[in-house]
CSV table of C-alpha atoms in Angstrom, one decimal:
chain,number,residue,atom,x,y,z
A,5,UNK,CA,23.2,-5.8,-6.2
A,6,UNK,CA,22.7,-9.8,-4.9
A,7,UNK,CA,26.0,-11.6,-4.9
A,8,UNK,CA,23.7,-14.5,-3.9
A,9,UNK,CA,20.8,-16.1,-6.1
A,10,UNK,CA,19.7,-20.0,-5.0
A,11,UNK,CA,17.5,-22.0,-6.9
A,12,UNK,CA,15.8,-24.7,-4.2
A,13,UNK,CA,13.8,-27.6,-6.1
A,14,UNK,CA,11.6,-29.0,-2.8
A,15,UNK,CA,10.0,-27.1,-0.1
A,16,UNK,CA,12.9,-28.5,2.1
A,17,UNK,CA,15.3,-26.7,0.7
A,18,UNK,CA,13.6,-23.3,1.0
A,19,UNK,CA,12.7,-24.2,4.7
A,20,UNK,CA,16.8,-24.9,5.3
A,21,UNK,CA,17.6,-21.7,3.6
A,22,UNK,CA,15.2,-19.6,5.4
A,23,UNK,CA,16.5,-21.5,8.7
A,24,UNK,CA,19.7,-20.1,7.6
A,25,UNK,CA,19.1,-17.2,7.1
A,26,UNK,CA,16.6,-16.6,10.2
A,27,UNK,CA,19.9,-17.3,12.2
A,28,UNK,CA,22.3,-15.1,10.7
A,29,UNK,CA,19.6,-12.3,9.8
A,30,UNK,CA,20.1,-11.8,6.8
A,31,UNK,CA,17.7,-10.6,4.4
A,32,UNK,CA,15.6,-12.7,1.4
A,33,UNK,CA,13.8,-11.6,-1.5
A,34,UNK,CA,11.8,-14.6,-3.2
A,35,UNK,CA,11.4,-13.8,-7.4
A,36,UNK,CA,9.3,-16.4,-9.8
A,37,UNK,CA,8.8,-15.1,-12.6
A,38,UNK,CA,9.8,-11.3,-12.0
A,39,UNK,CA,7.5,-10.1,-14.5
A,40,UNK,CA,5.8,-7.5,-11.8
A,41,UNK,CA,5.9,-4.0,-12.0
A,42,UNK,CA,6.2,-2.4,-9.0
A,43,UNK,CA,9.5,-4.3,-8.1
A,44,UNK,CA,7.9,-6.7,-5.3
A,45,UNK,CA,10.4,-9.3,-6.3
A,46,UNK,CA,13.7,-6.9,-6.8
A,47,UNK,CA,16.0,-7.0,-4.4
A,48,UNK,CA,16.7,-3.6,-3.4
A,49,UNK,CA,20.0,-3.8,-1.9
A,50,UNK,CA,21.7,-7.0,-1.4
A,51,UNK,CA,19.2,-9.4,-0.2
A,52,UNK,CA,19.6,-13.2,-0.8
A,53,UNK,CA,17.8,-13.8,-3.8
A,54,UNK,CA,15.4,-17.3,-3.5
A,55,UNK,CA,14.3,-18.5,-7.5
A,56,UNK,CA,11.4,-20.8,-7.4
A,57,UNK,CA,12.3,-21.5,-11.1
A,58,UNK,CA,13.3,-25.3,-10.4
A,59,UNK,CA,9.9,-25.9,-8.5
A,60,UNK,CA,7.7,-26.2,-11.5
A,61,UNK,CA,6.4,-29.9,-10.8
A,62,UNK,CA,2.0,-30.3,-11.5
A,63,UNK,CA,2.0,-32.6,-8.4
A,64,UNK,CA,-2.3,-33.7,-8.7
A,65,UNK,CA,-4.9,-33.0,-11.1
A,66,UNK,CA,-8.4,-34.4,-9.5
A,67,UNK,CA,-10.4,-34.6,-12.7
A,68,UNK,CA,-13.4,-34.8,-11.1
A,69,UNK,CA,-12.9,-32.1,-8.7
A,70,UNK,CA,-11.5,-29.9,-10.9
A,71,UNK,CA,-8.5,-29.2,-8.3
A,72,UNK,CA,-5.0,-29.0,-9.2
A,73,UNK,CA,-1.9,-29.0,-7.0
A,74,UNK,CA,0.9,-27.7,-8.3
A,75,UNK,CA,4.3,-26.2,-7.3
A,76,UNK,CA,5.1,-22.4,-7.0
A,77,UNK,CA,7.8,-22.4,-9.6
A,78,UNK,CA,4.9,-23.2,-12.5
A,79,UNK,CA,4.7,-21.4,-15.7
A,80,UNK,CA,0.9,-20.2,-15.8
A,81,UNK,CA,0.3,-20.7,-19.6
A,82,UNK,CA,2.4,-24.3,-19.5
A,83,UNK,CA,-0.2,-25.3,-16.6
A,84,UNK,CA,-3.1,-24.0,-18.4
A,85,UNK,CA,-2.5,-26.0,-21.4
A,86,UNK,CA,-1.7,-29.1,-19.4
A,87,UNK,CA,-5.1,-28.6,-17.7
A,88,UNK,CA,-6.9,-28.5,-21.1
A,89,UNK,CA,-5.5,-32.1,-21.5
A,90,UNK,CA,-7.9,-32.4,-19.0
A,91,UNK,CA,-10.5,-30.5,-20.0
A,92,UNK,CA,-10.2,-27.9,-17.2
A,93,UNK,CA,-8.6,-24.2,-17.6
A,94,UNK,CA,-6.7,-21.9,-14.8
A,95,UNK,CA,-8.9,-19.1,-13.5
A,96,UNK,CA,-6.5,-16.3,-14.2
A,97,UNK,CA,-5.3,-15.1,-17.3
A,98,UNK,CA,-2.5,-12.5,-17.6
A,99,UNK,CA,-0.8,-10.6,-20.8
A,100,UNK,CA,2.5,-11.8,-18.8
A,101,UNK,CA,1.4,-15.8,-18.9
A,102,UNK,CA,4.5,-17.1,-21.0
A,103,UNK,CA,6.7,-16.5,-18.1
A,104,UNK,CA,4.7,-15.4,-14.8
A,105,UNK,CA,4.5,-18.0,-12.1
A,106,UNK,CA,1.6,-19.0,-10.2
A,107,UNK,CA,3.4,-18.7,-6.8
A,108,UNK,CA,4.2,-14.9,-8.2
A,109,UNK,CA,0.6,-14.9,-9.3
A,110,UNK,CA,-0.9,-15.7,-5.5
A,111,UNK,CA,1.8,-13.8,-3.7
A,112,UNK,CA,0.6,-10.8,-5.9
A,113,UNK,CA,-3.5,-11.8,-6.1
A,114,UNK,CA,-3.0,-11.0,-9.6
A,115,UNK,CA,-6.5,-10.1,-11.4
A,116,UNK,CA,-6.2,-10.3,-14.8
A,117,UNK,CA,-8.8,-11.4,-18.1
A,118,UNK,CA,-10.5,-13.8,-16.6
A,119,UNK,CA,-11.8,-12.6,-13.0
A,120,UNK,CA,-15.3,-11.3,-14.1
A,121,UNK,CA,-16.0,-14.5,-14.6
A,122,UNK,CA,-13.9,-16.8,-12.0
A,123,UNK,CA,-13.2,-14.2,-9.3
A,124,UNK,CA,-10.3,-13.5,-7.8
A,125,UNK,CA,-7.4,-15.9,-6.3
A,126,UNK,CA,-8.9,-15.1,-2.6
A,127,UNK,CA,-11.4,-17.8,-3.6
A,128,UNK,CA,-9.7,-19.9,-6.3
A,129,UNK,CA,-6.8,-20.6,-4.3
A,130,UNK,CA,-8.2,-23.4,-1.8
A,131,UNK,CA,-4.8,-24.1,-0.1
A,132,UNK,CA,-1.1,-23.4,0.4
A,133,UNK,CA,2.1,-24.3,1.9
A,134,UNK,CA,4.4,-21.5,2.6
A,135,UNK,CA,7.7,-21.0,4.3
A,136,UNK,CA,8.1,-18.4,7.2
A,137,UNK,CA,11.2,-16.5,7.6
A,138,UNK,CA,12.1,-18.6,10.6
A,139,UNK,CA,12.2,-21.7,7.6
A,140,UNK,CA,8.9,-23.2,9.5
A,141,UNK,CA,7.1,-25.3,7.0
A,142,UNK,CA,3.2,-24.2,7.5
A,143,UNK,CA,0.9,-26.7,5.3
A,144,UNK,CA,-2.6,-26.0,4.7
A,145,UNK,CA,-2.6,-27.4,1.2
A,146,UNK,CA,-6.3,-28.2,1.8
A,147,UNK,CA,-8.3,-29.8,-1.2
A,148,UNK,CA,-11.6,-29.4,0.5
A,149,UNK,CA,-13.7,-26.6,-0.7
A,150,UNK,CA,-15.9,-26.9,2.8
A,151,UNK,CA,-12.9,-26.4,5.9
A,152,UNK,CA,-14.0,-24.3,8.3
A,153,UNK,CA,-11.4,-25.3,10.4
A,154,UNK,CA,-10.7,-22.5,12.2
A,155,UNK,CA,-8.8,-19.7,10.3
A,156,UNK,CA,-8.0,-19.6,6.4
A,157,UNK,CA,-4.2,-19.1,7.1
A,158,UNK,CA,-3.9,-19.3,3.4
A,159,UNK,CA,-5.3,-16.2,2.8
A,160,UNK,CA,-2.3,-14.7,4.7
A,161,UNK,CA,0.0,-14.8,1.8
A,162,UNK,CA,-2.3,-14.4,-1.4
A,163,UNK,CA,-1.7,-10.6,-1.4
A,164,UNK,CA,1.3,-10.9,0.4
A,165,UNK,CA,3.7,-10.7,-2.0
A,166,UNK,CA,6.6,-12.5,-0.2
A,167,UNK,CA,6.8,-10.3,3.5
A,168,UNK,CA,4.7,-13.0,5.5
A,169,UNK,CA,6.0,-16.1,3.9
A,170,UNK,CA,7.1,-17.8,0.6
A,171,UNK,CA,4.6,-20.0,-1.3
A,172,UNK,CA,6.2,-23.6,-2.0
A,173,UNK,CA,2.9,-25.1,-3.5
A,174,UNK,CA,-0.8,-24.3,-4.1
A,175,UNK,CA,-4.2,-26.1,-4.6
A,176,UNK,CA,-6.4,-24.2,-7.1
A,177,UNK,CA,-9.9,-24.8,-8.4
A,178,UNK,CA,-10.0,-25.1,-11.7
A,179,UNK,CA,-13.0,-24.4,-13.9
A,180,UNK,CA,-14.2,-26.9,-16.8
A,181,UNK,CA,-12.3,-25.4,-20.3
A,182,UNK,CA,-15.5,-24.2,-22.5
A,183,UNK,CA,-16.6,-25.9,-25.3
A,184,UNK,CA,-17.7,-23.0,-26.8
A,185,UNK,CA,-15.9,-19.5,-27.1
A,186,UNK,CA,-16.9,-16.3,-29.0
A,187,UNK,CA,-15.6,-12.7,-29.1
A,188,UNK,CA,-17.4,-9.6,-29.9
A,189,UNK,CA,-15.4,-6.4,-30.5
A,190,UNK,CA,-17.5,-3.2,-30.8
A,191,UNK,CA,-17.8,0.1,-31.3
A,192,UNK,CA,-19.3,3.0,-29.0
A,193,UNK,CA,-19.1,6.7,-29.4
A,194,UNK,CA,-18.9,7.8,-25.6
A,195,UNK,CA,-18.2,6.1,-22.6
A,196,UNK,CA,-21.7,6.1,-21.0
A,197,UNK,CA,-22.2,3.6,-23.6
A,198,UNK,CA,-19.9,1.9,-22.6
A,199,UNK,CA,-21.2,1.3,-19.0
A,200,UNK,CA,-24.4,0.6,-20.2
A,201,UNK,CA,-23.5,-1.5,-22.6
A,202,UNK,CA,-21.9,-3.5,-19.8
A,203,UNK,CA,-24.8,-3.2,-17.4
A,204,UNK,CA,-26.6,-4.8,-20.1
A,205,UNK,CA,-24.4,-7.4,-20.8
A,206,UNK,CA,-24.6,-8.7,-17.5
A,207,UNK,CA,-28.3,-8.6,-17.4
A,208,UNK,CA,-28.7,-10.6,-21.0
A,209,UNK,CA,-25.8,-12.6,-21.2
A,210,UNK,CA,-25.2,-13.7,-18.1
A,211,UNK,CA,-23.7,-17.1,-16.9
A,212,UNK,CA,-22.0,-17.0,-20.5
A,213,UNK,CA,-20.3,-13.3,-20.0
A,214,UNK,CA,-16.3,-14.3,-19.4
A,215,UNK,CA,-14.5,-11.3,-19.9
A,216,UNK,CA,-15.7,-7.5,-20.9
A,217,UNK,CA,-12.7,-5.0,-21.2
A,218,UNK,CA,-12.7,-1.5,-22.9
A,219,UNK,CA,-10.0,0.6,-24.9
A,220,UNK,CA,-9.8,4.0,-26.3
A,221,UNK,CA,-9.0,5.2,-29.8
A,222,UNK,CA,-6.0,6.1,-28.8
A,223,UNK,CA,-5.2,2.7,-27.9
A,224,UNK,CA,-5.8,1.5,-31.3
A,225,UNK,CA,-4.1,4.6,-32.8
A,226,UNK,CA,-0.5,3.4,-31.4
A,227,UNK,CA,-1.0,-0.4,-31.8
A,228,UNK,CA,-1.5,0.4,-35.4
A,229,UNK,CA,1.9,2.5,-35.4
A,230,UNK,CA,4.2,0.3,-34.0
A,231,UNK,CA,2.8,-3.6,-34.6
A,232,UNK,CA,1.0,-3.4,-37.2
A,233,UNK,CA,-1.9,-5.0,-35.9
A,234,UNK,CA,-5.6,-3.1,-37.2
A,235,UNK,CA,-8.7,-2.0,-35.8
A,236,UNK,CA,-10.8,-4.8,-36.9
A,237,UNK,CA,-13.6,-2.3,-37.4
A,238,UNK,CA,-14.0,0.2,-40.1
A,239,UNK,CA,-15.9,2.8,-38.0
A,240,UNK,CA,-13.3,5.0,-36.0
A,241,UNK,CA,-14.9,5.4,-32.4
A,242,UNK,CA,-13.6,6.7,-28.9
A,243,UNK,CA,-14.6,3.4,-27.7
A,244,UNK,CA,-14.0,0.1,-28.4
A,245,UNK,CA,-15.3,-2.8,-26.1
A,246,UNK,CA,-14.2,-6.7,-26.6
A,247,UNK,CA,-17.0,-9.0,-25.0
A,248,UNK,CA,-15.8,-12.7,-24.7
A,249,UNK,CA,-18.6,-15.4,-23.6
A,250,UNK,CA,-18.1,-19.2,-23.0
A,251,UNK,CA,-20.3,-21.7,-22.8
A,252,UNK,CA,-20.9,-25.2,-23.2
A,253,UNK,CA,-23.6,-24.9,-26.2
A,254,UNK,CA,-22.3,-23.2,-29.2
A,255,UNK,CA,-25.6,-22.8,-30.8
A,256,UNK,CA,-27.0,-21.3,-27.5
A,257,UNK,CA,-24.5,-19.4,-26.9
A,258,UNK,CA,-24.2,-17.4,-30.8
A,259,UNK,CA,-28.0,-16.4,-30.9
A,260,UNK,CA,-28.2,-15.3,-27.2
A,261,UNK,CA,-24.8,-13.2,-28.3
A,262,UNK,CA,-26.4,-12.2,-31.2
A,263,UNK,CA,-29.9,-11.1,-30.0
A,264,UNK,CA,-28.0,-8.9,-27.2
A,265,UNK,CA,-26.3,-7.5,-30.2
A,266,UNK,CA,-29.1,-6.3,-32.1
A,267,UNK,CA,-30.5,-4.8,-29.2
A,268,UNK,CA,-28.1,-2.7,-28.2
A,269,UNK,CA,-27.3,-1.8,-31.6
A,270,UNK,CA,-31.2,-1.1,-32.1
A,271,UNK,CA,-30.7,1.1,-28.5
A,272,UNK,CA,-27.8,3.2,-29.8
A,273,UNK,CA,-25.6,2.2,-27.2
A,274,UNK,CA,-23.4,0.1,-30.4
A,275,UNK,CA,-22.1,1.6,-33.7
A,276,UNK,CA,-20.5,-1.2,-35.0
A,277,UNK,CA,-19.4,-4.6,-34.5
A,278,UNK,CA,-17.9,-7.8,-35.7
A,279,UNK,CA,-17.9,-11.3,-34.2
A,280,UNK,CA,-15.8,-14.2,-33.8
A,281,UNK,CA,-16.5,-18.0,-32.9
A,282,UNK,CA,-13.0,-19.4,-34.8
A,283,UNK,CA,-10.2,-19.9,-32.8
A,284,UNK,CA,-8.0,-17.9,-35.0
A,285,UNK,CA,-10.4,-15.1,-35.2
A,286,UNK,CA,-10.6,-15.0,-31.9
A,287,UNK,CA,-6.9,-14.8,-31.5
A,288,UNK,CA,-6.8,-11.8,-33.7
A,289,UNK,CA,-9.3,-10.0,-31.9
A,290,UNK,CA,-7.7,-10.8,-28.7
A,291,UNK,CA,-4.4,-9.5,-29.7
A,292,UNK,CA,-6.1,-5.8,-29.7
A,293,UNK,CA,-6.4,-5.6,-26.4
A,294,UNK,CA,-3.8,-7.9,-25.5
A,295,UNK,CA,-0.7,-5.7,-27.4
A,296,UNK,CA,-1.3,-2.7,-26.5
A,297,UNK,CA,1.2,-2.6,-23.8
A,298,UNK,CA,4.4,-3.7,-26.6
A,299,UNK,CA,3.0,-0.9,-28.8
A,300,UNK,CA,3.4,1.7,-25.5
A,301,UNK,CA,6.7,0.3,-24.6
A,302,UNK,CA,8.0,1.7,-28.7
A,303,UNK,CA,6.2,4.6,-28.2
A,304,UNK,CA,8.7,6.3,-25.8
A,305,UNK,CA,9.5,6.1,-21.8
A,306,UNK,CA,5.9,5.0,-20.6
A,307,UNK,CA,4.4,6.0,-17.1
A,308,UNK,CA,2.5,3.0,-15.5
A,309,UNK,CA,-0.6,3.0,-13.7
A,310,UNK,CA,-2.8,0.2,-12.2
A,311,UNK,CA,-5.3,1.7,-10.3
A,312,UNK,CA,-9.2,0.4,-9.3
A,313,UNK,CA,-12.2,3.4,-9.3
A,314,UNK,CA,-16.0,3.4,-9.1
A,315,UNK,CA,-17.4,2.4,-12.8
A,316,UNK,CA,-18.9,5.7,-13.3
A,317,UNK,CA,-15.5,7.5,-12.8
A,318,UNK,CA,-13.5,5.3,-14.5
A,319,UNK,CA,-12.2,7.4,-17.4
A,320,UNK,CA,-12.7,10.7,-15.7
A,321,UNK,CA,-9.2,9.9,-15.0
A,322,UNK,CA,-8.4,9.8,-18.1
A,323,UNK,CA,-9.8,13.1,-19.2
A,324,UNK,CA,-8.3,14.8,-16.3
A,325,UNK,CA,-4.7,13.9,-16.8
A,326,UNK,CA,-5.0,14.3,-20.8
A,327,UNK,CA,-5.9,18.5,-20.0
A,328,UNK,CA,-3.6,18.4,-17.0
A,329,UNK,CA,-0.5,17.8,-19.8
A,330,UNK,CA,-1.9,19.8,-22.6
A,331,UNK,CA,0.3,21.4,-24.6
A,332,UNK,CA,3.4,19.5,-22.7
A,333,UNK,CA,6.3,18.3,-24.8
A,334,UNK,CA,7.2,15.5,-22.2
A,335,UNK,CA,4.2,13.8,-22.6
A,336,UNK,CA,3.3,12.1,-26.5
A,337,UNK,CA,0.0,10.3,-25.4
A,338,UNK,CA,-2.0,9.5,-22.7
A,339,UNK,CA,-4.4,6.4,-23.3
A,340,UNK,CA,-7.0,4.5,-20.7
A,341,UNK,CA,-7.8,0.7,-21.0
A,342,UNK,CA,-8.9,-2.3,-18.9
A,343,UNK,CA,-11.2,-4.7,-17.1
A,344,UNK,CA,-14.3,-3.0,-17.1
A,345,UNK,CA,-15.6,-6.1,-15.2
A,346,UNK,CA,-13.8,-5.6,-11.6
A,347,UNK,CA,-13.7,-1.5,-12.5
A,348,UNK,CA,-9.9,-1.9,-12.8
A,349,UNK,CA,-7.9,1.1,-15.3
A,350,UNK,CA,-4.9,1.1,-16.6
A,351,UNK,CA,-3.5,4.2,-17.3
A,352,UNK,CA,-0.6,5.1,-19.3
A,353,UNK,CA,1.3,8.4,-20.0
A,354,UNK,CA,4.4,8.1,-22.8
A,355,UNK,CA,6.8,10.5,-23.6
A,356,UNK,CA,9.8,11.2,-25.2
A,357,UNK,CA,12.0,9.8,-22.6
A,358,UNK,CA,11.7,10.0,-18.6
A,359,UNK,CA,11.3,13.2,-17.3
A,360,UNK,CA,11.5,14.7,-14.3
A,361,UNK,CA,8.8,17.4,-14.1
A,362,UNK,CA,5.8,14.9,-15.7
A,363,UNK,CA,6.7,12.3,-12.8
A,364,UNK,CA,6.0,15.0,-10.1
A,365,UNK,CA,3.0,16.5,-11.8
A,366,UNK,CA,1.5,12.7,-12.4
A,367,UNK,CA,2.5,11.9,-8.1
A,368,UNK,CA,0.9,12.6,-5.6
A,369,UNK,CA,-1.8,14.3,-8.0
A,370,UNK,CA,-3.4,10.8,-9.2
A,371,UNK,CA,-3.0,9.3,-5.8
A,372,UNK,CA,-4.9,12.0,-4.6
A,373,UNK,CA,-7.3,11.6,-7.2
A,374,UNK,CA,-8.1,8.2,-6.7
A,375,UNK,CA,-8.5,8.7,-3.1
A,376,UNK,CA,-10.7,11.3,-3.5
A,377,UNK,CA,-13.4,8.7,-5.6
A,378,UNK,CA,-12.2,5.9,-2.8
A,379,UNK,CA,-10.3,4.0,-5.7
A,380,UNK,CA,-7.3,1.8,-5.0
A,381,UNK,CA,-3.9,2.8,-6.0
A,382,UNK,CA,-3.4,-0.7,-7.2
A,383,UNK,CA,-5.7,-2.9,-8.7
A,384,UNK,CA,-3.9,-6.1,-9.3
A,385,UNK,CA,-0.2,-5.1,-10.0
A,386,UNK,CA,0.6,-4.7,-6.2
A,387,UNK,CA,2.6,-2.3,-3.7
A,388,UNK,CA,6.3,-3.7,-4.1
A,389,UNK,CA,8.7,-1.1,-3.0
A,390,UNK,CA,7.4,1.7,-5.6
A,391,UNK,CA,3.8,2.2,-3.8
A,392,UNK,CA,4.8,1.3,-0.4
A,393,UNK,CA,5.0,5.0,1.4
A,394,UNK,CA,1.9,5.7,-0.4
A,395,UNK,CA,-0.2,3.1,0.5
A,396,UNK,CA,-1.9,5.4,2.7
A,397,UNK,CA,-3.6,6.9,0.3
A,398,UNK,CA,-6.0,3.4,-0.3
A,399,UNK,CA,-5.6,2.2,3.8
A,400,UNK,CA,-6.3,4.2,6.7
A,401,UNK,CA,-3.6,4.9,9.0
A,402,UNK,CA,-5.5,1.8,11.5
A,403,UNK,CA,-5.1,-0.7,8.9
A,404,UNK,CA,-1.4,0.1,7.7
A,405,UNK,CA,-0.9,-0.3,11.6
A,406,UNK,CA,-2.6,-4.0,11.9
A,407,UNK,CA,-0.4,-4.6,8.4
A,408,UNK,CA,2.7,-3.9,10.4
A,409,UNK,CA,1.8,-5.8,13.1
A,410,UNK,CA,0.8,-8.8,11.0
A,411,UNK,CA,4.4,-8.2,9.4
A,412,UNK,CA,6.1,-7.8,12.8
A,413,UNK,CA,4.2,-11.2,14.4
A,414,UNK,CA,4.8,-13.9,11.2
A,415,UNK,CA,8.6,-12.1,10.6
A,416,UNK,CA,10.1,-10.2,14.1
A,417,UNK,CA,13.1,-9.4,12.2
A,418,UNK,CA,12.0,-8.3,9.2
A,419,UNK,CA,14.1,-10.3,6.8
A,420,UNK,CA,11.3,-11.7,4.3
A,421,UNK,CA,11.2,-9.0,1.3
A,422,UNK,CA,12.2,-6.2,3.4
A,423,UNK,CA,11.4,-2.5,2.3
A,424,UNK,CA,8.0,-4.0,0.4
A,425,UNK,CA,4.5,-3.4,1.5
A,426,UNK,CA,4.4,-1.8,4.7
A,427,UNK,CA,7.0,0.3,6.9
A,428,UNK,CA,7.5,-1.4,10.2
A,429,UNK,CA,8.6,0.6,12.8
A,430,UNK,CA,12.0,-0.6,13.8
A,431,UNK,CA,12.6,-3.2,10.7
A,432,UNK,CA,13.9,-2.2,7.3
């Protein structure tokens, strides 16, 4: 519904918009690469949409630091391969990296493949300069990783997602790129393997361990339908785990991947496995977990969740909302995967097309649910408009208070991404 979408190229320009619009009130909803799912950077009615597309300049790359400055508008997967030029990789890795941005990717504190072994942006991101609604430039684009200069103002807006202020550029540490990568995709035959298995991967592999995420069969059952792409395994399993370690000794690196292999297998806690040091092997692996949401999306109308619970519980969910639609025609499949790592599921219900009556049995149910196990209704996809009058169900009624008052002090009238995050009494 926007009549108006501007496309600044220099944090100037975004500060004499805002100014603008500050004085005549009227409302802004900053997109980069609008690949987010819970509409944080759709405009809702006819807000003044701001594109950080023409802000993609790498301003600094400190080699030795491993510290990159860059601007808002940049593509993550065109910065990470610029960084391997260098020898360095980005911190986060998302399904969505063609076209996501890494001002979208702070504004959001998007998670991703890559946190169980980086952590997340809170502590990647050393510094930002962000716009406030009133067009004030704030600049704490800090390259120091020791500042304890009073506040960390930058951790305002990762999280944020555009209602305290927009993010014109970042400093991000940036970890050394591997010089040796290998992926192990294996089989278990119930999911307390699968923890275990997990728990002993961080015991035996250790500083190498770079990503460990799960999948079900039924995962692999619909990639299979609709791209084609196989379960590398032979054995058919209800569990299938990919393991991903990097290092900097390939040699090393194989035989301590190898002798946790044979132990678990020797444990039971493994049926099968197969692994990959080639980069095209890897690739192919990869693409398992990485494709399952495209096969989802031709399987029907497809009900989205992101949603963060305690390990042990994480695929109770599952189970629960498979015999909650038993027998349902409006539901074809329900299937669990994720980043085991940071206990982070992602759910997802298809069906025919939308319907009415699976939407209301699915909400408030699972947000009830995930309450009840003190989970978070959103992991790493955010609150946008879609979760925003059921945050409660992750934040007490106290802290969606101070939220509002954060909201009401950095933006009084309530123009920055209005009807996102948190209802402020009194603004939209």
């Amino acid at each position: 519904r926007s009549r108006v979408v501007l496309r600044p190229s220099t944090t100037e320009q975004v500060s004499k918009v805002m100014a603008h619009c500050h004085k005549r009130r009227l409302a802004v909803c900053p997109q980069g690469g609008n690949t987010g799912l819970v509409g944080g950077s759709v405009p809702v009615f006819d807000e003044v949409v701001i594109s950080t597309n023409k802000m993609s300049k790498i301003v600094d790359i400190d080699e030795y630091t491993g510290i990159m400055t860059c601007e808002a508008g940049c593509v993550l997967e065109q910065v990470d391969a610029k960084l391997a030029e260098h020898g360095l990789r980005m911190p986060l890795d998302l399904g969505a990296k063609g076209s996501c941005q890494i001002g979208g990717n702070v504004a959001t504190n998007a998670g991703g493949l890559r946190l169980l072994r980086y952590g997340s942006l809170h502590g990647t991101v050393l510094g930002a300069e962000f716009v406030m609604a009133d067009g004030t430039v704030v600049d704490t684009l800090s390259k120091m990783r020791k500042d304890n200069t009073g506040s960390y103002l930058r951790q305002l807006v990762i999280g944020s997602e555009g209602t305290l202020g927009i993010i014109t550029k970042l400093a991000i540490a940036c970890p050394p790129m591997p010089e040796a990568e290998n992926v192990a995709f294996l089989a278990c035959s119930d999911f307390e393997s699968v923890l275990k298995l997990f728990k002993e991967a961080k015991k035996h592999l250790g500083e190498i361990l770079s990503a460990y995420e799960f999948l079900d069969q039924e995962c692999v059952e619909v990639l299979t339908k609709w791209t084609g792409v196989g379960n590398p395994l032979e054995t058919q399993v209800p569990f299938y785990v990919l393991i991903e370690t990097a290092g900097s000794d390939a040699a090393h690196d194989e035989e301590k991947l190898h002798r946790f292999l044979e132990r678990t297998m020797e444990d039971g806690l493994v049926d099968d496995g197969t692994v990959a040091s080639e980069p095209s092997k890897i690739k192919a692996i990869w693409e398992v977990r990485e494709r399952i949401t495209e096969a989802l999306r031709h399987d029907g109308y497809v009900y989205k969740y992101d949603i963060s619970l305690p390990l042990p519980k994480l695929y109770d969910v599952v189970a629960d909302t498979r015999k909650r639609f038993e027998g349902n025609s409006g539901v074809t499949r329900v299937v669990g995967f994720g980043h085991m790592g940071d206990g982070n599921l992602h759910l997802n219900i298809t069906g025919p097309q939308y319907d009415k009556e699976v939407m209301d049995s699915l909400e408030p149910w699972l947000w009830q649910w995930t309450r009840d196990v003190r989970g978070s209704i959103s992991a790493e996809h955010g609150i946008g408009f879609k979760k925003r009058d059921v945050i409660g169900f992750s934040k007490t009624p106290e802290a969606v208070a101070l939220m509002a008052t954060l909201k009401k002090t950095m933006d009084p009238d309530g123009i920055l991404n209005p009807y996102k995050m948190v209802q402020v009494p009194g603004c939209p």
